[in-house]
CSV table of C-alpha atoms and ligand atoms in Angstrom, one decimal:
chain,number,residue,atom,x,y,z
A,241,UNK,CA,-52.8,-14.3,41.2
A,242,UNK,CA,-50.9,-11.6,42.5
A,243,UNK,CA,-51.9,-8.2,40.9
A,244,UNK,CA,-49.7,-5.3,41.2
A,245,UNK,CA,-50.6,-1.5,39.6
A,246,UNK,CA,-48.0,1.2,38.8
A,247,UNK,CA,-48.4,4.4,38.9
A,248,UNK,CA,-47.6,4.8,34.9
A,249,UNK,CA,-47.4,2.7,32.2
A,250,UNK,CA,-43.9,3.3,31.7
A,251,UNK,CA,-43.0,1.6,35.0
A,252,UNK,CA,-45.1,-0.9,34.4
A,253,UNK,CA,-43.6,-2.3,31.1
A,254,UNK,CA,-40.2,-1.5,33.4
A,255,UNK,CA,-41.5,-4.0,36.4
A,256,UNK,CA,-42.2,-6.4,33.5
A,257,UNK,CA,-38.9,-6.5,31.7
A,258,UNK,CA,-36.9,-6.9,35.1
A,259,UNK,CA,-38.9,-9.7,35.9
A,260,UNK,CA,-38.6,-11.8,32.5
A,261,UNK,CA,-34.8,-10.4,32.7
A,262,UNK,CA,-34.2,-11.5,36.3
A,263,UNK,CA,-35.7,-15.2,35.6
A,264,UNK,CA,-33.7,-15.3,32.8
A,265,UNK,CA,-30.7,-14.9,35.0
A,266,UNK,CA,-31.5,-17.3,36.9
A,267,UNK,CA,-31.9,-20.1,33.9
A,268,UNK,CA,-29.6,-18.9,31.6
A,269,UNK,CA,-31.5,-21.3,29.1
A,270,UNK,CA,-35.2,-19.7,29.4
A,271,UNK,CA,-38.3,-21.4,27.0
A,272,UNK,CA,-40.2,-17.5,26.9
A,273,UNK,CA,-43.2,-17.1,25.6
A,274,UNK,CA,-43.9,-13.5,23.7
A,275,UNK,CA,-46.5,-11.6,23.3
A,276,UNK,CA,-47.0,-8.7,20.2
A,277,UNK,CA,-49.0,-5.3,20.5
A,278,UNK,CA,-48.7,-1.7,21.7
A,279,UNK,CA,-48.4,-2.3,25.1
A,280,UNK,CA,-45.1,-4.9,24.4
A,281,UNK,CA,-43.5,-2.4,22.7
A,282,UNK,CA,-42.0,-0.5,25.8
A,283,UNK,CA,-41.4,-3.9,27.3
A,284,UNK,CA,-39.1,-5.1,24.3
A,285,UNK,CA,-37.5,-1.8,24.4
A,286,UNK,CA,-36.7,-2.3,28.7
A,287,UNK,CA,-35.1,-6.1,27.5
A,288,UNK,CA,-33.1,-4.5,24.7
A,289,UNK,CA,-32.0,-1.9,26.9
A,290,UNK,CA,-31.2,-4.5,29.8
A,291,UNK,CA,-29.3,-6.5,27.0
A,292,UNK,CA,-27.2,-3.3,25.7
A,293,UNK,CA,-25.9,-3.1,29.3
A,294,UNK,CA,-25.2,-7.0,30.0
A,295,UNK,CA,-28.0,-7.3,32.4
A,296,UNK,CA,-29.4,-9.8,31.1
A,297,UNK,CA,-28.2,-12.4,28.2
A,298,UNK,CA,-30.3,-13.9,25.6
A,299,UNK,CA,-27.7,-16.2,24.1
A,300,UNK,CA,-29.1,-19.7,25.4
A,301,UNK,CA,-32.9,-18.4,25.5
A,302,UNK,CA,-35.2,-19.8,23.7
A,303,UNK,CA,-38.6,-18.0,22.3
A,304,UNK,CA,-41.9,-19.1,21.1
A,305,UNK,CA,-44.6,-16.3,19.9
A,306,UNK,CA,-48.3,-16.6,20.6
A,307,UNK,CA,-49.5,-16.0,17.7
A,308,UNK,CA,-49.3,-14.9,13.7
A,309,UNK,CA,-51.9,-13.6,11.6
A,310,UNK,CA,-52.9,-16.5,8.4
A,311,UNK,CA,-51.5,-15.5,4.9
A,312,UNK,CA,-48.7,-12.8,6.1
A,313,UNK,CA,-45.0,-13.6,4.8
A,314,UNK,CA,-42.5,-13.0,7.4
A,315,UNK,CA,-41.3,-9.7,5.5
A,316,UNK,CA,-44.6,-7.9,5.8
A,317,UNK,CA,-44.1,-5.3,8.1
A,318,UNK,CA,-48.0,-6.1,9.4
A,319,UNK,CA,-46.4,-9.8,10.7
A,320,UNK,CA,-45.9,-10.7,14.1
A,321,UNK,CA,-42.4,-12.0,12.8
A,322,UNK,CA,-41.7,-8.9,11.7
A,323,UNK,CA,-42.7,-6.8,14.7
A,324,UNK,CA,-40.7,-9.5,16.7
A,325,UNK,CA,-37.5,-8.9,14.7
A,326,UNK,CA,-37.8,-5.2,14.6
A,327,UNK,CA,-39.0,-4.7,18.6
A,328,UNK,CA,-36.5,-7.2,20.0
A,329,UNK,CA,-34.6,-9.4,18.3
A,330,UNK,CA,-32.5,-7.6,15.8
A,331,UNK,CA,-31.6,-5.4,19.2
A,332,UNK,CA,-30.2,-8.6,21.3
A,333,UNK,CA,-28.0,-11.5,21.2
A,334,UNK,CA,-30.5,-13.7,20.8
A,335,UNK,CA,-29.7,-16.4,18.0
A,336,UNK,CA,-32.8,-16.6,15.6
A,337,UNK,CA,-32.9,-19.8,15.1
A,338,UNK,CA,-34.4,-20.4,18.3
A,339,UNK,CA,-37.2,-18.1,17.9
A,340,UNK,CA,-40.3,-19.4,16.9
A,341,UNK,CA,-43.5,-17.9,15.3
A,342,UNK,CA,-46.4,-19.4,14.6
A,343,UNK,CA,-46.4,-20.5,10.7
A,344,UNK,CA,-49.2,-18.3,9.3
A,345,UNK,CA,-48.9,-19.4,5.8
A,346,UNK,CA,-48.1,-22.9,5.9
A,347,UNK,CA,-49.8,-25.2,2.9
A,348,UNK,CA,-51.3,-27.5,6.2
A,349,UNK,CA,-51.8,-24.8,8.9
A,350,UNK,CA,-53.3,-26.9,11.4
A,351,UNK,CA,-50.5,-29.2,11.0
A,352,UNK,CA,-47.9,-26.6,11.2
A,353,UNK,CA,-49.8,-25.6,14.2
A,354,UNK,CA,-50.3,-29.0,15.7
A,355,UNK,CA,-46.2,-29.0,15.3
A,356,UNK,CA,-45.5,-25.8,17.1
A,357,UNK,CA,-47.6,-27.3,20.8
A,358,UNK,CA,-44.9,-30.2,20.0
A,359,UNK,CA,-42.0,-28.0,19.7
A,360,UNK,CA,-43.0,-25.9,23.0
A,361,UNK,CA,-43.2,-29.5,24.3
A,362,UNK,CA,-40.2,-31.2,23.1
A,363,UNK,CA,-37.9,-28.5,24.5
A,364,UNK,CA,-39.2,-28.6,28.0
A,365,UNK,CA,-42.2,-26.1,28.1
A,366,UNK,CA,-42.2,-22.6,28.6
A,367,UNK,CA,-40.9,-21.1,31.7
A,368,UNK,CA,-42.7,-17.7,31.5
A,369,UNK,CA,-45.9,-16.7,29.0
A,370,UNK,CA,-45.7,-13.1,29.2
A,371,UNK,CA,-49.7,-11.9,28.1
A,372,UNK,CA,-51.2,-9.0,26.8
A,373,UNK,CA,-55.8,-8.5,26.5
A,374,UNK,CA,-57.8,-7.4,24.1
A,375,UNK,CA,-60.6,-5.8,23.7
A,376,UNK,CA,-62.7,-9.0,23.3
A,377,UNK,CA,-60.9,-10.3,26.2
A,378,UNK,CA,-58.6,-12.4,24.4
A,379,UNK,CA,-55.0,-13.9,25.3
A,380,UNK,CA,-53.1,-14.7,22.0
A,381,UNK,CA,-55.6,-14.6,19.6
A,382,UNK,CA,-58.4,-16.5,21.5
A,383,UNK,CA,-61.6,-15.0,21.2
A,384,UNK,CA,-64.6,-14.9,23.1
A,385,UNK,CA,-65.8,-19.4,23.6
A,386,UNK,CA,-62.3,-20.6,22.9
A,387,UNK,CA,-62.1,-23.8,24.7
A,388,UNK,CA,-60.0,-23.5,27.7
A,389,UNK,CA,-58.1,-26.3,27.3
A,390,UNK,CA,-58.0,-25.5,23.5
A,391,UNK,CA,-54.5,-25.8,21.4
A,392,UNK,CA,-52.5,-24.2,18.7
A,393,UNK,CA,-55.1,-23.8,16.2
A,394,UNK,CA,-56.2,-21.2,13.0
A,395,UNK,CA,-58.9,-19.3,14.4
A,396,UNK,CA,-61.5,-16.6,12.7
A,397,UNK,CA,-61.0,-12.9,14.5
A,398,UNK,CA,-63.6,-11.2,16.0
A,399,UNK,CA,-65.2,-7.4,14.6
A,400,UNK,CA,-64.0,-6.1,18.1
A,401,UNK,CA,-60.5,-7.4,17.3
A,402,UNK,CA,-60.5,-5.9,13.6
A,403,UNK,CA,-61.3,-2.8,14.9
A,404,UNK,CA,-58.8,-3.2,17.4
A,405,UNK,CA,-55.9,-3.7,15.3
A,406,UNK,CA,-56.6,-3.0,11.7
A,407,UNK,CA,-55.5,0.7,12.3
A,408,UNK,CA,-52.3,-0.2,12.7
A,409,UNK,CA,-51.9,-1.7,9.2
A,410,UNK,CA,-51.7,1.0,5.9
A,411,UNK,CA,-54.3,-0.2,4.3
A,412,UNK,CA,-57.1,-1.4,7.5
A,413,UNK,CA,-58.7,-3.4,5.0
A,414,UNK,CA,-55.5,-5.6,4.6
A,415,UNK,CA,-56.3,-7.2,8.2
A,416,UNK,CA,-56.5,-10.9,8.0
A,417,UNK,CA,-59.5,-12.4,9.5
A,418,UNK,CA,-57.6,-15.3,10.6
A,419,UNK,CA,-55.1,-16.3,12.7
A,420,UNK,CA,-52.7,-19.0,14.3
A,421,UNK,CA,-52.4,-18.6,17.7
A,422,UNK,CA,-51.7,-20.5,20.8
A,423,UNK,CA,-54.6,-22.3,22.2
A,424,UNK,CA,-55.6,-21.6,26.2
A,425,UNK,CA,-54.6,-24.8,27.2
A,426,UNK,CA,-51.4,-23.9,25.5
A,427,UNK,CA,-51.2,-20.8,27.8
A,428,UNK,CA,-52.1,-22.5,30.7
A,429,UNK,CA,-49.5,-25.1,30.6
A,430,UNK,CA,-46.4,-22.5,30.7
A,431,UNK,CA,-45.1,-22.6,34.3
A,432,UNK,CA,-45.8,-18.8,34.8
A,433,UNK,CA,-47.8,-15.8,33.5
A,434,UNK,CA,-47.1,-12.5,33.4
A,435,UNK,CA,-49.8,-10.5,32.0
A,436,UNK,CA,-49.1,-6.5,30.9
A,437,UNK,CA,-52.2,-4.3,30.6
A,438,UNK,CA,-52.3,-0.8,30.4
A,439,UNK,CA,-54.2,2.1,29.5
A,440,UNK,CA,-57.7,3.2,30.2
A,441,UNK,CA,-59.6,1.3,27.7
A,442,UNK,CA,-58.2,-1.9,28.9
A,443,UNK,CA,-59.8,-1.1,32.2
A,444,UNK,CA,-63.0,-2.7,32.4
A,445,UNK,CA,-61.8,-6.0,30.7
A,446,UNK,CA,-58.8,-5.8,33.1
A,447,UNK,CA,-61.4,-5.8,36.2
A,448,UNK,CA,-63.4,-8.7,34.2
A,449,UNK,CA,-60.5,-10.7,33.5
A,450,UNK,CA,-59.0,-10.3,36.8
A,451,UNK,CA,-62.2,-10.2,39.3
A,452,UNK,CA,-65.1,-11.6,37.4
A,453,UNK,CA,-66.5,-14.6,37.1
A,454,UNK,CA,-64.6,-17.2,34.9
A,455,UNK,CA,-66.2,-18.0,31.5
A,456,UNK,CA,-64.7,-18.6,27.7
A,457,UNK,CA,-66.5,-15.3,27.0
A,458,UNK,CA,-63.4,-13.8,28.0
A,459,UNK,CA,-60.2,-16.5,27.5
A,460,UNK,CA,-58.1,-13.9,30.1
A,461,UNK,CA,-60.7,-15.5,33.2
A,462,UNK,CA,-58.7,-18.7,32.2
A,463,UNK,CA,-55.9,-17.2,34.3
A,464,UNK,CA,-57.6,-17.9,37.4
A,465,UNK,CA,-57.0,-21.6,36.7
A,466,UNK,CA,-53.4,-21.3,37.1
A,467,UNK,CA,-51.2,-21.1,40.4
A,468,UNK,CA,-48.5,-18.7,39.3
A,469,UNK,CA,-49.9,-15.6,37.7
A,470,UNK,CA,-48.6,-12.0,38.3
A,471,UNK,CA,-50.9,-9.6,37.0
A,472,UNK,CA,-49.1,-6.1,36.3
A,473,UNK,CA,-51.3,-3.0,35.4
A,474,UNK,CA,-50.7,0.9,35.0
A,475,UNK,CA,-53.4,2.9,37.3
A,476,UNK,CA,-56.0,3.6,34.3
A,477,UNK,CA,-55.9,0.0,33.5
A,478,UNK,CA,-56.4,-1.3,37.0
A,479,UNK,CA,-59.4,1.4,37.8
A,480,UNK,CA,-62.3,-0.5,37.8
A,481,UNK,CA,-60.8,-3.2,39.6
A,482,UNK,CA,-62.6,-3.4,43.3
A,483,UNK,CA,-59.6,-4.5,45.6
A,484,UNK,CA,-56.9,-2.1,44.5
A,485,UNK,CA,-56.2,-0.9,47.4
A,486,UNK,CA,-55.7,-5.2,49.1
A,487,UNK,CA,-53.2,-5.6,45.7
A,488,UNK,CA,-51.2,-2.6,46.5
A,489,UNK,CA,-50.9,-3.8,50.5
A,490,UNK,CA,-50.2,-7.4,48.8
A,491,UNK,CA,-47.7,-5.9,46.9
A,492,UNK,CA,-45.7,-3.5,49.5
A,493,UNK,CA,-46.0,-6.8,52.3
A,494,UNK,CA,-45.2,-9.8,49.8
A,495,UNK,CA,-41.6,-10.7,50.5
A,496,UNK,CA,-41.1,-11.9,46.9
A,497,UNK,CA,-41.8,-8.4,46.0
A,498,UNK,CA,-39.3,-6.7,48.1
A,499,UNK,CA,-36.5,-6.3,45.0
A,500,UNK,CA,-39.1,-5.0,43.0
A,501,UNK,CA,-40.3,-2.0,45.0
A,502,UNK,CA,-37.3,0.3,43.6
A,503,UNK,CA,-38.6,0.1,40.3
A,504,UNK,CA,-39.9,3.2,39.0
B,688,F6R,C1,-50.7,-10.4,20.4
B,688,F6R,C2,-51.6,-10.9,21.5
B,688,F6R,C3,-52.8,-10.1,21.8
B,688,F6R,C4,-52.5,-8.7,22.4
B,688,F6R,C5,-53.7,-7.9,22.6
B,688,F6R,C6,-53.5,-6.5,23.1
B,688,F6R,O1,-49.6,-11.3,20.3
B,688,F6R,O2,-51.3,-11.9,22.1
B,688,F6R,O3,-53.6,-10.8,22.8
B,688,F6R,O4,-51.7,-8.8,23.5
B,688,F6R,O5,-54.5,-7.8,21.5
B,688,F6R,O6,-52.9,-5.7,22.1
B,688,F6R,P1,-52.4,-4.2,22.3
B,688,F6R,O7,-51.3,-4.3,23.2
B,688,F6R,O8,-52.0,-3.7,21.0
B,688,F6R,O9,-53.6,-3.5,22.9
């Protein structure tokens, strides 16, 4: 895993969006995985940007979300979709029909879930899963004892998770306890990670997920597993982590790196 801290978390959703927008480039028909949340926000707001000025082209991309909250139409404005079509793809030229959501209120949700690990699969896998954590430690929706080699599946949200996000909806009590959401194994099969954390209350589940021991306790540790992970943090975020100071030489030294030292 390569771990790299910004000074702010401005420049680190920045870092982020050049990276998904400079692999892009380079396979002009991307499989991307998305993530929702506060910290995507600025991210979706660097690609749109990026987009406006013809840096990068959606056109041929392909998307496929992590995860969608059970019984939300697409309309409500507390849906994943919705967030989706309002952060990013209503501002690029991305053609909706090849952006996919998990199906939160299918009639047969664990067969509309079994479909959408077939879909990912059928059109090659994903290229990048681009992964935000949660309070309970979570990737996507997977909670504390998620199987790590567990699929696309309803699941029952934590207390740590309601509290999390039910602010963000009118009425908090209008919070789904479930959700569909890509399973670990899902995750782990995408051919890179980028994870975005920022913030000082991410901080010591960022040094746990990164650093500690790996467990289901906390479905981030299952990052270790996998061979190409870049881990991008803001300072608050990465302050509890012990080697910062090995991750920023990484960084500066890493001739992959070198484009990316510009970014501010
Ligand atoms: C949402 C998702 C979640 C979030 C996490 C952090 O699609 O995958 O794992 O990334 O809950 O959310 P924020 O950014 O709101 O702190």
């Amino acid at each position: 895993m390569d771990v790299i801290i910004m000074p702010t978390a401005a420049a680190a959703a920045k870092l982020t969006a050049q990276i998904i927008a400079d692999a892009i480039n380079e396979k002009p028909d991307f499989k991307l995985g998305l993530a929702t949340g506060r910290t995507m926000e600025s991210v979706y707001a660097n690609l749109a940007k990026l987009n406006k000025q013809k840096k990068v082209d959606f056109s041929l991309v392909k998307t496929f979300n992590l995860d969608e909250y059970v019984g939300l139409e697409e309309d409500n404005v507390n849906s994943y979709r919705y967030y989706m079509n309002y952060h990013l793809f209503d501002k690029i030229n991305i053609d909706k029909r090849n952006t996919h959501v998990p199906n939160g209120i299918a009639e047969d949700v664990d067969a509309a879930a079994a479909a959408y690990d077939e879909a990912i699969a059928e059109c090659g896998g994903l290229d990048i899963q681009l992964l935000g954590i949660g309070r309970s430690g979570h990737i996507g929706f997977n909670e504390p004892l998620s199987s790590f080699s567990s699929r696309t599946r309803a699941v029952t949200l934590t207390q740590i998770t309601y509290q999390q996000n039910s602010p963000l909806f009118d009425n908090p009590k209008d919070m789904p306890m479930r959700a569909v959401t890509m399973g670990v194994g899902t995750i782990l099969e995408a051919r890179r990670l980028v994870f975005l954390a920022t913030g000082s209350e991410k901080a010591n589940i960022v040094a746990k997920a990164i650093e500690g021991p790996v467990t289901s306790m906390i479905s981030a540790t299952a990052m270790q597993f996998h061979e190409n992970v870049v881990a991008i943090l803001d300072k608050d975020a990465a302050a509890k982590l012990a080697n910062q100071a090995e991750y920023k030489w990484s960084f500066q030294h890493d001739p992959k790196w070198a484009a990316y030292q510009k970014v501010k």
